[in-house]
Short mmCIF file of N, CA and C in Angstrom, two decimals:
data_model
loop_
_atom_site.label_atom_id
_atom_site.label_comp_id
_atom_site.label_asym_id
_atom_site.label_seq_id
_atom_site.Cartn_x
_atom_site.Cartn_y
_atom_site.Cartn_z
N MET A 1 0.84 -1.19 0.00
CA MET A 1 0.00 0.00 0.00
C MET A 1 0.88 1.24 0.00
N THR A 2 0.56 2.18 -0.83
CA THR A 2 1.30 3.42 -0.93
C THR A 2 0.76 4.44 0.07
N ASP A 3 1.58 5.41 0.44
CA ASP A 3 1.14 6.48 1.35
C ASP A 3 0.52 7.64 0.60
N GLU A 4 0.51 7.59 -0.74
CA GLU A 4 -0.05 8.68 -1.51
C GLU A 4 -1.57 8.68 -1.40
N MET A 5 -2.11 9.85 -1.08
CA MET A 5 -3.56 9.99 -0.96
C MET A 5 -4.12 10.59 -2.24
N ILE A 6 -5.20 10.02 -2.71
CA ILE A 6 -5.94 10.60 -3.82
C ILE A 6 -7.34 10.93 -3.32
N VAL A 7 -8.01 11.83 -4.01
CA VAL A 7 -9.41 12.14 -3.73
C VAL A 7 -10.20 11.75 -4.97
N ARG A 8 -11.19 10.91 -4.78
CA ARG A 8 -12.00 10.44 -5.90
C ARG A 8 -13.47 10.71 -5.62
N PRO A 9 -14.26 10.84 -6.68
CA PRO A 9 -15.71 11.00 -6.48
C PRO A 9 -16.29 9.75 -5.83
N GLY A 10 -17.31 9.94 -5.02
CA GLY A 10 -18.01 8.83 -4.41
C GLY A 10 -19.01 8.22 -5.37
N ALA A 11 -19.55 7.08 -4.96
CA ALA A 11 -20.52 6.34 -5.76
C ALA A 11 -21.49 5.64 -4.82
N PRO A 12 -22.63 5.17 -5.33
CA PRO A 12 -23.59 4.50 -4.46
C PRO A 12 -23.00 3.36 -3.63
N ALA A 13 -22.02 2.66 -4.17
CA ALA A 13 -21.40 1.55 -3.44
C ALA A 13 -20.58 2.02 -2.24
N ASP A 14 -20.41 3.33 -2.06
CA ASP A 14 -19.59 3.85 -0.98
C ASP A 14 -20.37 4.12 0.31
N ALA A 15 -21.67 3.88 0.34
CA ALA A 15 -22.44 4.09 1.57
C ALA A 15 -21.87 3.29 2.74
N PRO A 16 -21.50 2.01 2.57
CA PRO A 16 -20.91 1.28 3.70
C PRO A 16 -19.59 1.90 4.18
N THR A 17 -18.85 2.52 3.30
CA THR A 17 -17.61 3.19 3.70
C THR A 17 -17.92 4.37 4.61
N ILE A 18 -18.92 5.15 4.26
CA ILE A 18 -19.32 6.28 5.12
C ILE A 18 -19.70 5.75 6.50
N LEU A 19 -20.49 4.69 6.53
CA LEU A 19 -20.93 4.14 7.82
C LEU A 19 -19.75 3.59 8.62
N ARG A 20 -18.78 2.95 7.95
CA ARG A 20 -17.60 2.45 8.66
C ARG A 20 -16.83 3.61 9.29
N LEU A 21 -16.64 4.68 8.52
CA LEU A 21 -15.93 5.84 9.05
C LEU A 21 -16.68 6.45 10.23
N LEU A 22 -17.98 6.56 10.13
CA LEU A 22 -18.78 7.09 11.24
C LEU A 22 -18.73 6.18 12.45
N ASP A 23 -18.88 4.87 12.23
CA ASP A 23 -18.83 3.92 13.35
C ASP A 23 -17.48 3.99 14.06
N ASP A 24 -16.40 4.02 13.30
CA ASP A 24 -15.07 4.10 13.89
C ASP A 24 -14.89 5.40 14.67
N ALA A 25 -15.45 6.49 14.14
CA ALA A 25 -15.35 7.78 14.83
C ALA A 25 -16.11 7.74 16.16
N VAL A 26 -17.27 7.11 16.18
CA VAL A 26 -18.04 7.00 17.42
C VAL A 26 -17.23 6.22 18.46
N VAL A 27 -16.62 5.12 18.06
CA VAL A 27 -15.79 4.33 18.98
C VAL A 27 -14.66 5.20 19.53
N TRP A 28 -14.00 5.95 18.66
CA TRP A 28 -12.89 6.82 19.06
C TRP A 28 -13.38 7.89 20.04
N LEU A 29 -14.51 8.53 19.73
CA LEU A 29 -15.05 9.57 20.60
C LEU A 29 -15.47 9.01 21.96
N VAL A 30 -16.15 7.87 21.95
CA VAL A 30 -16.61 7.26 23.20
C VAL A 30 -15.41 6.90 24.08
N ALA A 31 -14.35 6.37 23.48
CA ALA A 31 -13.15 6.00 24.24
C ALA A 31 -12.53 7.21 24.94
N ARG A 32 -12.82 8.41 24.45
CA ARG A 32 -12.29 9.62 25.04
C ARG A 32 -13.33 10.38 25.86
N GLY A 33 -14.48 9.74 26.10
CA GLY A 33 -15.53 10.36 26.90
C GLY A 33 -16.24 11.50 26.20
N ARG A 34 -16.16 11.55 24.88
CA ARG A 34 -16.74 12.65 24.10
C ARG A 34 -18.00 12.14 23.39
N THR A 35 -19.04 11.89 24.16
CA THR A 35 -20.26 11.28 23.60
C THR A 35 -21.29 12.31 23.14
N GLY A 36 -21.06 13.58 23.40
CA GLY A 36 -22.03 14.60 23.03
C GLY A 36 -22.16 14.82 21.54
N GLN A 37 -21.08 14.56 20.79
CA GLN A 37 -21.10 14.85 19.36
C GLN A 37 -22.00 13.88 18.60
N TRP A 38 -21.74 12.59 18.72
CA TRP A 38 -22.49 11.60 17.94
C TRP A 38 -23.06 10.48 18.80
N GLY A 39 -23.04 10.64 20.12
CA GLY A 39 -23.61 9.62 20.99
C GLY A 39 -22.70 8.41 21.13
N THR A 40 -23.32 7.28 21.47
CA THR A 40 -22.56 6.06 21.74
C THR A 40 -22.93 4.92 20.80
N ARG A 41 -23.94 5.12 20.00
CA ARG A 41 -24.46 4.07 19.14
C ARG A 41 -23.83 4.13 17.76
N PRO A 42 -23.47 2.99 17.18
CA PRO A 42 -22.91 3.01 15.82
C PRO A 42 -23.91 3.59 14.82
N ALA A 43 -23.40 4.36 13.87
CA ALA A 43 -24.25 4.91 12.81
C ALA A 43 -24.92 3.79 12.03
N SER A 44 -24.21 2.69 11.85
CA SER A 44 -24.74 1.58 11.06
C SER A 44 -25.93 0.89 11.73
N ALA A 45 -26.17 1.20 13.01
CA ALA A 45 -27.32 0.63 13.73
C ALA A 45 -28.50 1.59 13.77
N ASP A 46 -28.37 2.74 13.17
CA ASP A 46 -29.41 3.77 13.19
C ASP A 46 -30.00 3.91 11.79
N PRO A 47 -31.25 3.49 11.59
CA PRO A 47 -31.85 3.56 10.25
C PRO A 47 -31.80 4.95 9.62
N ARG A 48 -31.91 5.98 10.44
CA ARG A 48 -31.85 7.36 9.91
C ARG A 48 -30.47 7.65 9.34
N GLN A 49 -29.42 7.22 10.04
CA GLN A 49 -28.06 7.47 9.56
C GLN A 49 -27.72 6.58 8.37
N VAL A 50 -28.25 5.37 8.34
CA VAL A 50 -28.05 4.50 7.17
C VAL A 50 -28.68 5.15 5.94
N ALA A 51 -29.89 5.68 6.10
CA ALA A 51 -30.56 6.36 4.99
C ALA A 51 -29.78 7.60 4.56
N GLN A 52 -29.22 8.34 5.53
CA GLN A 52 -28.42 9.52 5.20
C GLN A 52 -27.17 9.13 4.42
N ALA A 53 -26.50 8.07 4.83
CA ALA A 53 -25.31 7.59 4.10
C ALA A 53 -25.68 7.19 2.68
N ASP A 54 -26.81 6.52 2.51
CA ASP A 54 -27.27 6.14 1.17
C ASP A 54 -27.54 7.38 0.32
N GLU A 55 -28.17 8.38 0.93
CA GLU A 55 -28.47 9.64 0.21
C GLU A 55 -27.18 10.33 -0.23
N TRP A 56 -26.22 10.41 0.68
CA TRP A 56 -24.94 11.04 0.33
C TRP A 56 -24.24 10.27 -0.78
N ALA A 57 -24.27 8.94 -0.69
CA ALA A 57 -23.55 8.11 -1.67
C ALA A 57 -24.19 8.15 -3.05
N THR A 58 -25.48 8.40 -3.11
CA THR A 58 -26.16 8.46 -4.42
C THR A 58 -26.24 9.88 -4.96
N GLY A 59 -25.86 10.86 -4.15
CA GLY A 59 -25.85 12.25 -4.61
C GLY A 59 -24.57 12.53 -5.37
N ASP A 60 -24.38 13.81 -5.71
CA ASP A 60 -23.18 14.16 -6.48
C ASP A 60 -22.16 14.93 -5.65
N GLY A 61 -22.30 14.94 -4.32
CA GLY A 61 -21.39 15.72 -3.49
C GLY A 61 -20.40 14.92 -2.68
N LEU A 62 -20.38 13.59 -2.85
CA LEU A 62 -19.49 12.74 -2.05
C LEU A 62 -18.12 12.60 -2.71
N TRP A 63 -17.09 12.79 -1.91
CA TRP A 63 -15.70 12.60 -2.32
C TRP A 63 -15.01 11.77 -1.25
N LEU A 64 -14.17 10.83 -1.68
CA LEU A 64 -13.45 9.99 -0.74
C LEU A 64 -11.95 10.21 -0.86
N ALA A 65 -11.29 10.29 0.28
CA ALA A 65 -9.83 10.27 0.34
C ALA A 65 -9.42 8.81 0.42
N VAL A 66 -8.49 8.41 -0.43
CA VAL A 66 -8.08 7.01 -0.50
C VAL A 66 -6.56 6.93 -0.44
N ILE A 67 -6.07 6.05 0.41
CA ILE A 67 -4.64 5.72 0.46
C ILE A 67 -4.52 4.26 0.08
N GLY A 68 -3.78 4.00 -0.98
CA GLY A 68 -3.74 2.64 -1.52
C GLY A 68 -5.11 2.29 -2.04
N ASP A 69 -5.70 1.25 -1.48
CA ASP A 69 -7.08 0.91 -1.86
C ASP A 69 -8.05 1.12 -0.71
N ARG A 70 -7.60 1.82 0.36
CA ARG A 70 -8.44 2.01 1.53
C ARG A 70 -8.98 3.44 1.61
N PRO A 71 -10.31 3.61 1.62
CA PRO A 71 -10.88 4.93 1.88
C PRO A 71 -10.58 5.34 3.32
N VAL A 72 -9.97 6.52 3.48
CA VAL A 72 -9.55 6.99 4.79
C VAL A 72 -10.22 8.31 5.19
N GLY A 73 -11.13 8.78 4.37
CA GLY A 73 -11.85 9.99 4.68
C GLY A 73 -12.98 10.20 3.71
N ALA A 74 -13.98 10.95 4.16
CA ALA A 74 -15.12 11.27 3.30
C ALA A 74 -15.48 12.73 3.47
N LEU A 75 -15.85 13.33 2.36
CA LEU A 75 -16.30 14.72 2.29
C LEU A 75 -17.60 14.72 1.51
N VAL A 76 -18.60 15.41 2.05
CA VAL A 76 -19.85 15.62 1.31
C VAL A 76 -20.09 17.12 1.26
N VAL A 77 -20.28 17.63 0.05
CA VAL A 77 -20.56 19.05 -0.13
C VAL A 77 -21.90 19.21 -0.84
N GLY A 78 -22.53 20.35 -0.58
CA GLY A 78 -23.82 20.63 -1.21
C GLY A 78 -24.41 21.88 -0.60
N SER A 79 -25.67 21.78 -0.21
CA SER A 79 -26.40 22.90 0.40
C SER A 79 -26.44 22.73 1.91
N ALA A 80 -26.59 23.84 2.61
CA ALA A 80 -26.66 23.81 4.07
C ALA A 80 -27.90 23.08 4.54
N SER A 81 -27.80 22.46 5.68
CA SER A 81 -28.94 21.79 6.32
C SER A 81 -29.94 22.83 6.79
N ALA A 82 -31.18 22.40 6.97
CA ALA A 82 -32.26 23.32 7.36
C ALA A 82 -32.02 23.96 8.73
N TYR A 83 -31.30 23.29 9.62
CA TYR A 83 -31.09 23.83 10.97
C TYR A 83 -30.00 24.90 11.03
N VAL A 84 -29.33 25.15 9.91
CA VAL A 84 -28.24 26.12 9.86
C VAL A 84 -28.76 27.45 9.34
N PRO A 85 -28.37 28.57 9.96
CA PRO A 85 -28.77 29.88 9.43
C PRO A 85 -28.33 30.00 7.96
N ALA A 86 -29.23 30.51 7.14
CA ALA A 86 -28.96 30.61 5.70
C ALA A 86 -27.86 31.63 5.40
N ALA A 87 -27.12 31.33 4.35
CA ALA A 87 -26.10 32.26 3.87
C ALA A 87 -26.77 33.40 3.12
N THR A 88 -26.11 34.52 3.05
CA THR A 88 -26.66 35.67 2.35
C THR A 88 -26.07 35.81 0.95
N GLU A 89 -25.31 34.80 0.52
CA GLU A 89 -24.69 34.80 -0.81
C GLU A 89 -24.50 33.34 -1.24
N PRO A 90 -24.19 33.12 -2.50
CA PRO A 90 -23.94 31.74 -2.95
C PRO A 90 -22.79 31.11 -2.15
N GLU A 91 -22.94 29.83 -1.86
CA GLU A 91 -21.94 29.14 -1.07
C GLU A 91 -21.84 27.68 -1.50
N LEU A 92 -20.79 27.03 -1.05
CA LEU A 92 -20.70 25.58 -1.06
C LEU A 92 -20.61 25.18 0.40
N TYR A 93 -21.38 24.19 0.79
CA TYR A 93 -21.49 23.80 2.19
C TYR A 93 -20.90 22.42 2.40
N VAL A 94 -20.10 22.28 3.43
CA VAL A 94 -19.55 20.98 3.81
C VAL A 94 -20.56 20.31 4.73
N ASN A 95 -21.22 19.27 4.23
CA ASN A 95 -22.22 18.55 4.99
C ASN A 95 -21.62 17.45 5.86
N LEU A 96 -20.49 16.91 5.43
CA LEU A 96 -19.81 15.86 6.20
C LEU A 96 -18.32 15.94 5.91
N LEU A 97 -17.54 15.84 6.96
CA LEU A 97 -16.10 15.67 6.85
C LEU A 97 -15.72 14.69 7.94
N ILE A 98 -15.20 13.55 7.54
CA ILE A 98 -14.82 12.52 8.50
C ILE A 98 -13.58 11.81 8.00
N THR A 99 -12.71 11.48 8.95
CA THR A 99 -11.48 10.79 8.58
C THR A 99 -11.27 9.57 9.46
N ASP A 100 -10.48 8.67 8.97
CA ASP A 100 -10.12 7.44 9.66
C ASP A 100 -9.06 7.78 10.70
N ARG A 101 -9.37 7.60 11.99
CA ARG A 101 -8.44 7.96 13.06
C ARG A 101 -7.16 7.13 13.01
N ALA A 102 -7.18 5.98 12.34
CA ALA A 102 -5.96 5.18 12.19
C ALA A 102 -4.93 5.91 11.33
N TYR A 103 -5.36 6.93 10.61
CA TYR A 103 -4.47 7.69 9.73
C TYR A 103 -4.29 9.12 10.24
N ALA A 104 -4.52 9.33 11.53
CA ALA A 104 -4.37 10.66 12.12
C ALA A 104 -2.96 11.20 11.87
N GLY A 105 -2.87 12.50 11.68
CA GLY A 105 -1.59 13.14 11.48
C GLY A 105 -1.18 13.27 10.02
N ARG A 106 -1.99 12.75 9.12
CA ARG A 106 -1.65 12.82 7.69
C ARG A 106 -2.39 13.95 6.97
N ARG A 107 -3.03 14.83 7.73
CA ARG A 107 -3.74 16.00 7.19
C ARG A 107 -4.86 15.63 6.22
N ILE A 108 -5.47 14.48 6.41
CA ILE A 108 -6.54 14.04 5.51
C ILE A 108 -7.70 15.02 5.53
N GLY A 109 -8.13 15.43 6.73
CA GLY A 109 -9.23 16.38 6.83
C GLY A 109 -8.90 17.70 6.16
N GLY A 110 -7.71 18.21 6.40
CA GLY A 110 -7.30 19.47 5.77
C GLY A 110 -7.24 19.36 4.26
N ARG A 111 -6.77 18.23 3.78
CA ARG A 111 -6.69 18.04 2.33
C ARG A 111 -8.08 17.91 1.71
N LEU A 112 -8.99 17.28 2.42
CA LEU A 112 -10.37 17.22 1.91
C LEU A 112 -11.02 18.60 1.91
N LEU A 113 -10.74 19.41 2.92
CA LEU A 113 -11.26 20.78 2.92
C LEU A 113 -10.65 21.60 1.79
N ALA A 114 -9.38 21.38 1.47
CA ALA A 114 -8.76 22.05 0.33
C ALA A 114 -9.45 21.64 -0.96
N HIS A 115 -9.85 20.37 -1.04
CA HIS A 115 -10.59 19.90 -2.22
C HIS A 115 -11.95 20.60 -2.30
N ALA A 116 -12.61 20.75 -1.15
CA ALA A 116 -13.90 21.46 -1.13
C ALA A 116 -13.72 22.89 -1.60
N ALA A 117 -12.65 23.54 -1.17
CA ALA A 117 -12.39 24.92 -1.62
C ALA A 117 -12.17 24.97 -3.12
N ASP A 118 -11.44 23.99 -3.66
CA ASP A 118 -11.24 23.93 -5.12
C ASP A 118 -12.57 23.74 -5.85
N LEU A 119 -13.44 22.90 -5.30
CA LEU A 119 -14.77 22.69 -5.91
C LEU A 119 -15.57 23.99 -5.92
N ALA A 120 -15.53 24.71 -4.80
CA ALA A 120 -16.26 25.98 -4.71
C ALA A 120 -15.74 26.98 -5.74
N ARG A 121 -14.42 27.11 -5.82
CA ARG A 121 -13.84 28.03 -6.80
C ARG A 121 -14.24 27.65 -8.22
N ALA A 122 -14.25 26.35 -8.52
CA ALA A 122 -14.63 25.88 -9.86
C ALA A 122 -16.07 26.24 -10.18
N GLN A 123 -16.89 26.39 -9.14
CA GLN A 123 -18.29 26.78 -9.32
C GLN A 123 -18.46 28.30 -9.29
N GLY A 124 -17.37 29.03 -9.11
CA GLY A 124 -17.44 30.48 -9.04
C GLY A 124 -17.97 30.99 -7.72
N VAL A 125 -17.85 30.18 -6.67
CA VAL A 125 -18.36 30.53 -5.35
C VAL A 125 -17.19 30.92 -4.46
N SER A 126 -17.34 31.99 -3.69
CA SER A 126 -16.24 32.44 -2.84
C SER A 126 -16.50 32.24 -1.35
N LEU A 127 -17.56 31.49 -1.01
CA LEU A 127 -17.86 31.22 0.39
C LEU A 127 -17.98 29.71 0.60
N LEU A 128 -17.19 29.20 1.52
CA LEU A 128 -17.25 27.79 1.93
C LEU A 128 -17.66 27.80 3.39
N ARG A 129 -18.74 27.07 3.71
CA ARG A 129 -19.17 27.02 5.11
C ARG A 129 -19.29 25.57 5.57
N VAL A 130 -19.26 25.41 6.88
CA VAL A 130 -19.37 24.10 7.52
C VAL A 130 -19.98 24.33 8.89
N ASP A 131 -20.61 23.32 9.45
CA ASP A 131 -21.00 23.41 10.85
C ASP A 131 -20.42 22.20 11.56
N CYS A 132 -20.27 22.37 12.88
CA CYS A 132 -19.71 21.27 13.66
C CYS A 132 -20.24 21.33 15.09
N TYR A 133 -19.96 20.28 15.80
CA TYR A 133 -20.30 20.17 17.21
C TYR A 133 -19.49 21.20 17.99
N ALA A 134 -20.19 21.99 18.80
CA ALA A 134 -19.52 23.06 19.54
C ALA A 134 -19.48 22.80 21.04
N GLY A 135 -19.81 21.58 21.44
CA GLY A 135 -19.82 21.26 22.86
C GLY A 135 -18.47 20.85 23.39
N ASP A 136 -18.50 20.30 24.60
CA ASP A 136 -17.30 19.88 25.31
C ASP A 136 -16.35 21.06 25.42
N ASP A 137 -15.11 20.88 25.02
CA ASP A 137 -14.11 21.94 25.18
C ASP A 137 -13.92 22.79 23.93
N GLY A 138 -14.77 22.59 22.90
CA GLY A 138 -14.67 23.39 21.68
C GLY A 138 -13.51 23.01 20.78
N ALA A 139 -12.91 21.84 20.99
CA ALA A 139 -11.73 21.44 20.21
C ALA A 139 -12.03 21.35 18.72
N LEU A 140 -13.22 20.88 18.35
CA LEU A 140 -13.53 20.74 16.93
C LEU A 140 -13.65 22.12 16.26
N VAL A 141 -14.26 23.06 16.95
CA VAL A 141 -14.34 24.42 16.41
C VAL A 141 -12.94 24.97 16.20
N ARG A 142 -12.07 24.79 17.17
CA ARG A 142 -10.70 25.28 17.04
C ARG A 142 -9.97 24.60 15.89
N TRP A 143 -10.24 23.31 15.66
CA TRP A 143 -9.60 22.62 14.54
C TRP A 143 -9.99 23.28 13.21
N TYR A 144 -11.28 23.58 13.04
CA TYR A 144 -11.73 24.24 11.80
C TYR A 144 -11.11 25.63 11.68
N GLU A 145 -10.97 26.33 12.79
CA GLU A 145 -10.32 27.65 12.74
C GLU A 145 -8.87 27.51 12.27
N ARG A 146 -8.18 26.46 12.68
CA ARG A 146 -6.81 26.25 12.21
C ARG A 146 -6.77 25.91 10.71
N GLN A 147 -7.91 25.50 10.16
CA GLN A 147 -7.99 25.20 8.73
C GLN A 147 -8.38 26.44 7.92
N GLY A 148 -8.46 27.60 8.56
CA GLY A 148 -8.75 28.84 7.86
C GLY A 148 -10.20 29.31 7.95
N PHE A 149 -11.01 28.65 8.75
CA PHE A 149 -12.41 29.05 8.92
C PHE A 149 -12.54 30.00 10.09
N THR A 150 -13.59 30.82 10.03
CA THR A 150 -13.92 31.75 11.11
C THR A 150 -15.29 31.39 11.66
N ALA A 151 -15.39 31.28 12.98
CA ALA A 151 -16.67 30.98 13.61
C ALA A 151 -17.65 32.13 13.36
N THR A 152 -18.86 31.78 12.97
CA THR A 152 -19.90 32.79 12.73
C THR A 152 -21.06 32.51 13.69
N GLU A 153 -22.18 31.99 13.20
CA GLU A 153 -23.37 31.79 14.03
C GLU A 153 -23.30 30.50 14.84
N LYS A 154 -23.76 30.61 16.09
CA LYS A 154 -24.00 29.42 16.92
C LYS A 154 -25.46 29.03 16.74
N PHE A 155 -25.74 27.77 16.94
CA PHE A 155 -27.12 27.30 16.87
C PHE A 155 -27.27 26.08 17.77
N THR A 156 -28.51 25.69 18.02
CA THR A 156 -28.79 24.52 18.84
C THR A 156 -29.82 23.67 18.11
N VAL A 157 -29.57 22.38 18.06
CA VAL A 157 -30.53 21.43 17.51
C VAL A 157 -31.21 20.75 18.69
N GLU A 158 -32.51 20.96 18.80
CA GLU A 158 -33.28 20.31 19.86
C GLU A 158 -33.50 18.85 19.48
N ARG A 159 -33.31 17.96 20.44
CA ARG A 159 -33.47 16.52 20.21
C ARG A 159 -34.38 15.96 21.29
N PRO A 160 -35.63 15.65 20.93
CA PRO A 160 -36.59 15.15 21.92
C PRO A 160 -36.03 13.96 22.70
N GLY A 161 -36.11 14.05 24.02
CA GLY A 161 -35.65 12.97 24.88
C GLY A 161 -34.15 12.93 25.08
N ARG A 162 -33.44 13.87 24.49
CA ARG A 162 -31.98 13.91 24.60
C ARG A 162 -31.54 15.34 24.83
N GLU A 163 -30.31 15.50 25.22
CA GLU A 163 -29.75 16.84 25.40
C GLU A 163 -29.71 17.57 24.06
N PRO A 164 -29.93 18.89 24.07
CA PRO A 164 -29.77 19.66 22.83
C PRO A 164 -28.34 19.55 22.31
N TRP A 165 -28.19 19.68 21.00
CA TRP A 165 -26.89 19.56 20.34
C TRP A 165 -26.39 20.96 20.00
N PRO A 166 -25.29 21.42 20.64
CA PRO A 166 -24.77 22.76 20.35
C PRO A 166 -23.93 22.75 19.08
N GLY A 167 -24.24 23.64 18.17
CA GLY A 167 -23.51 23.70 16.91
C GLY A 167 -22.89 25.06 16.66
N GLN A 168 -21.92 25.06 15.77
CA GLN A 168 -21.23 26.28 15.37
C GLN A 168 -21.07 26.27 13.87
N VAL A 169 -21.49 27.34 13.21
CA VAL A 169 -21.24 27.52 11.78
C VAL A 169 -19.91 28.23 11.65
N LEU A 170 -19.12 27.78 10.68
CA LEU A 170 -17.84 28.43 10.38
C LEU A 170 -17.80 28.73 8.89
N ALA A 171 -17.14 29.81 8.53
CA ALA A 171 -17.06 30.24 7.14
C ALA A 171 -15.62 30.48 6.75
N ARG A 172 -15.36 30.25 5.49
CA ARG A 172 -14.03 30.55 4.94
C ARG A 172 -14.22 31.28 3.61
N ARG A 173 -13.61 32.44 3.50
CA ARG A 173 -13.62 33.20 2.27
C ARG A 173 -12.56 32.66 1.34
N LEU A 174 -12.92 32.47 0.08
CA LEU A 174 -11.99 31.93 -0.90
C LEU A 174 -11.58 33.03 -1.86
N THR A 175 -10.34 33.02 -2.27
CA THR A 175 -9.86 34.03 -3.22
C THR A 175 -9.58 33.37 -4.56
#
């Protein structure tokens, strides 16, 4: 297996890859006591998340980071979710960014965000936005800020029977 990473378009057959990456991330987060972001249950056991993975895989916004023959990250771009404050100008929105923690330190997430910026520029769009979990110690928000994003609007997603989910929208201006 080579260490060279490529980014390729996703396909319907990649839905299980998205679920594997999400499941692995949940295990990693739970092991660190960080259950507020995605809970404790595997995404592959949640019919809603399985349907979301299928939707992403059959859409045209899925991109996978691959090292050798192993997908090590996923990026989904498109329109902002309904719970996010609307942009006041054309944008490209990062709906999902996830990486394989076994490959931590290889800048996979940063490289996928650079790919998203290239996609936005190719569409003539100068605004790239993303939202993320803003709870716990805010480490995820700070990670996006290190990638060139600026925190903008905070929001909360109410979840019946569960704690509300604190979110943060971040924006990056593209030149």
